[in-house]
Tab-separated table of C-alpha atoms in Angstrom:
chain	number	residue	atom	x	y	z
A	157	UNK	CA	0.085	-0.506	-0.042
A	158	UNK	CA	2.762	2.450	1.247
A	159	UNK	CA	6.061	3.170	-1.265
A	160	UNK	CA	9.192	2.432	1.008
A	161	UNK	CA	12.332	1.740	0.701
A	162	UNK	CA	14.471	-1.337	2.971
A	163	UNK	CA	18.376	-0.253	3.996
A	164	UNK	CA	20.109	-1.786	5.777
A	165	UNK	CA	22.736	-0.021	8.169
A	166	UNK	CA	25.428	-1.468	10.135
A	167	UNK	CA	24.701	-1.209	14.340
A	168	UNK	CA	27.717	0.444	15.758
A	169	UNK	CA	26.880	3.266	13.184
A	170	UNK	CA	23.647	3.151	13.611
A	171	UNK	CA	23.436	5.295	16.345
A	172	UNK	CA	20.238	6.892	16.790
A	173	UNK	CA	18.808	3.821	16.871
A	174	UNK	CA	14.709	2.994	16.545
A	175	UNK	CA	12.806	2.944	19.015
A	176	UNK	CA	11.247	-0.784	19.084
A	177	UNK	CA	14.504	-2.149	19.172
A	178	UNK	CA	16.498	-0.300	22.380
A	179	UNK	CA	15.582	-1.111	25.882
A	180	UNK	CA	13.404	2.164	27.076
A	181	UNK	CA	15.401	2.624	29.899
A	182	UNK	CA	18.115	3.279	28.426
A	183	UNK	CA	16.327	5.309	25.841
A	184	UNK	CA	14.979	7.359	28.136
A	185	UNK	CA	18.967	7.907	29.679
A	186	UNK	CA	20.426	8.724	26.208
A	187	UNK	CA	17.552	11.122	24.808
A	188	UNK	CA	16.103	12.853	27.821
A	189	UNK	CA	17.968	13.007	30.806
A	190	UNK	CA	20.689	13.137	32.107
A	191	UNK	CA	21.984	11.240	36.144
A	192	UNK	CA	24.636	14.788	36.689
A	193	UNK	CA	24.000	18.267	36.955
A	194	UNK	CA	25.642	19.629	33.785
A	195	UNK	CA	27.006	22.873	35.634
A	196	UNK	CA	28.585	20.232	38.784
A	197	UNK	CA	29.879	18.198	36.324
A	198	UNK	CA	32.110	20.950	34.081
A	199	UNK	CA	33.457	22.504	37.294
A	200	UNK	CA	34.118	19.094	39.021
A	201	UNK	CA	36.181	18.118	35.309
A	202	UNK	CA	38.286	21.734	35.771
A	203	UNK	CA	39.101	21.095	38.466
A	204	UNK	CA	40.192	17.118	38.236
A	205	UNK	CA	42.581	18.514	35.315
A	206	UNK	CA	41.391	15.787	32.113
A	207	UNK	CA	43.607	17.032	29.642
A	208	UNK	CA	45.496	14.879	26.527
A	209	UNK	CA	44.420	13.657	23.289
A	210	UNK	CA	41.810	11.115	23.812
A	211	UNK	CA	39.590	13.495	25.172
A	212	UNK	CA	37.347	15.700	23.704
A	213	UNK	CA	35.335	19.278	24.797
A	214	UNK	CA	31.988	19.311	23.460
A	215	UNK	CA	29.794	22.460	25.480
A	216	UNK	CA	32.423	22.563	27.530
A	217	UNK	CA	31.936	18.947	28.417
A	218	UNK	CA	34.867	16.756	28.163
A	219	UNK	CA	33.425	13.869	26.906
A	220	UNK	CA	35.908	10.748	25.448
A	221	UNK	CA	35.165	9.157	21.355
A	222	UNK	CA	34.740	4.972	22.726
A	223	UNK	CA	33.458	3.223	19.475
A	224	UNK	CA	32.039	5.834	16.755
A	225	UNK	CA	29.986	7.210	20.382
A	226	UNK	CA	31.321	10.722	22.673
A	227	UNK	CA	30.887	9.492	26.358
A	228	UNK	CA	30.635	12.568	28.680
A	229	UNK	CA	33.653	11.615	31.374
A	230	UNK	CA	32.842	11.505	34.961
A	231	UNK	CA	35.166	12.503	37.236
A	232	UNK	CA	36.350	10.661	40.454
A	233	UNK	CA	34.067	13.220	42.581
A	234	UNK	CA	31.069	12.388	40.717
A	235	UNK	CA	30.675	8.948	40.482
A	236	UNK	CA	29.602	7.457	43.372
A	237	UNK	CA	26.945	10.092	43.001
A	238	UNK	CA	26.420	9.388	39.471
A	239	UNK	CA	26.654	5.103	40.970
A	240	UNK	CA	24.170	5.560	43.554
A	241	UNK	CA	21.484	7.837	41.190
A	242	UNK	CA	21.310	5.803	38.503
A	243	UNK	CA	21.115	1.902	40.799
A	244	UNK	CA	18.470	4.219	42.637
A	245	UNK	CA	16.578	5.366	39.929
A	246	UNK	CA	16.070	2.252	38.176
A	247	UNK	CA	15.005	0.485	40.968
A	248	UNK	CA	18.698	-2.054	41.322
A	249	UNK	CA	19.473	-3.589	38.562
A	250	UNK	CA	22.264	-5.592	38.157
A	251	UNK	CA	25.706	-5.621	37.439
A	252	UNK	CA	24.923	-6.585	33.491
A	253	UNK	CA	21.814	-3.157	33.435
A	254	UNK	CA	23.554	-1.100	35.279
A	255	UNK	CA	26.469	-1.299	32.606
A	256	UNK	CA	24.234	-1.183	29.711
A	257	UNK	CA	22.461	2.184	31.549
A	258	UNK	CA	25.360	3.933	32.851
A	259	UNK	CA	28.483	2.686	29.717
A	260	UNK	CA	26.576	4.383	26.677
A	261	UNK	CA	26.837	8.039	28.223
A	262	UNK	CA	29.007	8.542	30.655
A	263	UNK	CA	32.743	6.697	30.938
A	264	UNK	CA	35.695	6.437	33.065
A	265	UNK	CA	38.402	4.061	33.708
A	266	UNK	CA	37.756	0.705	34.634
A	267	UNK	CA	34.362	1.170	35.369
A	268	UNK	CA	33.079	-1.822	34.636
A	269	UNK	CA	34.880	-3.175	37.843
A	270	UNK	CA	33.484	-0.295	39.940
A	271	UNK	CA	30.353	-0.813	38.933
A	272	UNK	CA	30.726	-4.766	40.012
A	273	UNK	CA	32.222	-3.395	43.639
A	274	UNK	CA	29.443	-1.113	43.559
A	275	UNK	CA	26.534	-3.545	43.204
A	276	UNK	CA	28.408	-6.397	45.481
A	277	UNK	CA	28.784	-3.860	49.034
A	278	UNK	CA	24.667	-2.858	47.728
A	279	UNK	CA	22.468	-4.494	50.672
A	280	UNK	CA	19.412	-4.308	48.930
A	281	UNK	CA	20.506	-6.016	45.661
A	282	UNK	CA	22.763	-8.378	48.058
A	283	UNK	CA	18.962	-9.310	49.984
A	284	UNK	CA	17.517	-9.917	46.675
A	285	UNK	CA	19.698	-11.633	44.703
A	286	UNK	CA	19.234	-15.264	43.321
A	287	UNK	CA	21.276	-17.897	45.464
A	288	UNK	CA	23.245	-19.940	43.291
A	289	UNK	CA	22.909	-23.273	45.826
A	290	UNK	CA	20.820	-25.984	45.915
A	291	UNK	CA	18.769	-25.086	49.035
A	292	UNK	CA	18.703	-27.944	51.889
A	293	UNK	CA	16.091	-29.869	52.445
A	294	UNK	CA	13.691	-29.470	55.719
A	295	UNK	CA	14.775	-29.901	59.389
A	296	UNK	CA	11.918	-32.620	60.802
A	297	UNK	CA	11.654	-34.627	63.860
A	298	UNK	CA	13.053	-38.085	63.907
A	299	UNK	CA	9.313	-39.187	64.800
A	300	UNK	CA	9.291	-41.491	68.547
A	301	UNK	CA	10.086	-45.827	67.503
A	302	UNK	CA	9.016	-49.307	69.591
A	303	UNK	CA	11.515	-51.145	69.222
A	304	UNK	CA	15.873	-50.127	69.576
A	305	UNK	CA	17.792	-49.812	66.459
A	306	UNK	CA	14.437	-50.228	64.655
A	307	UNK	CA	15.455	-45.741	62.928
A	308	UNK	CA	19.192	-45.364	62.677
A	309	UNK	CA	20.640	-42.117	62.060
A	310	UNK	CA	25.054	-41.030	61.083
A	311	UNK	CA	26.189	-38.213	60.694
A	312	UNK	CA	29.003	-36.745	58.336
A	313	UNK	CA	31.157	-33.548	59.143
A	314	UNK	CA	34.025	-32.722	57.858
A	315	UNK	CA	36.178	-29.511	56.526
A	316	UNK	CA	38.595	-31.496	59.444
A	317	UNK	CA	41.932	-30.978	57.011
A	318	UNK	CA	42.494	-26.824	57.963
A	319	UNK	CA	43.553	-28.593	61.575
A	320	UNK	CA	46.900	-30.238	60.401
A	321	UNK	CA	44.815	-33.337	60.801
A	322	UNK	CA	44.441	-36.583	59.340
A	323	UNK	CA	41.315	-37.070	58.891
A	324	UNK	CA	38.639	-34.994	57.403
A	325	UNK	CA	35.026	-36.307	58.240
A	326	UNK	CA	34.332	-36.801	61.828
A	327	UNK	CA	31.074	-39.762	61.556
A	328	UNK	CA	28.099	-39.093	64.637
């Protein structure tokens, strides 16, 4: 019914991608709001004195070009504030989602390890984290028996090799 032409554009060059192909939170971050106040950011960047061939100034904000995208260089004094705001505003996402939210727009050296440490030390995230261990069975009381040796139970305790012992397990 409509006469249109479809042209392929490589993903890394298609920075302004279609809304249907992007996560709504990521789109909100890239286009609508900055997590940091720009005046405060400019002041702190000037105080930290970022300079070098890899840094550029765009509208008085120091940026770096990574993968054909300009990313705002976050000074050390504002990194924790940025992590707190993103973490609280977007509902305690995990490490990978935090990276997906912050990394397209912001940059600093070792951003991945900083985000990993931040999430690892968040008490809310640790309480709600999915456990990788299987749950133990429910404890039950052993029913009384009518004759001796009708029910026999054995407990094994291990991990004694750290006490310079030749025995690793103890059977009760």
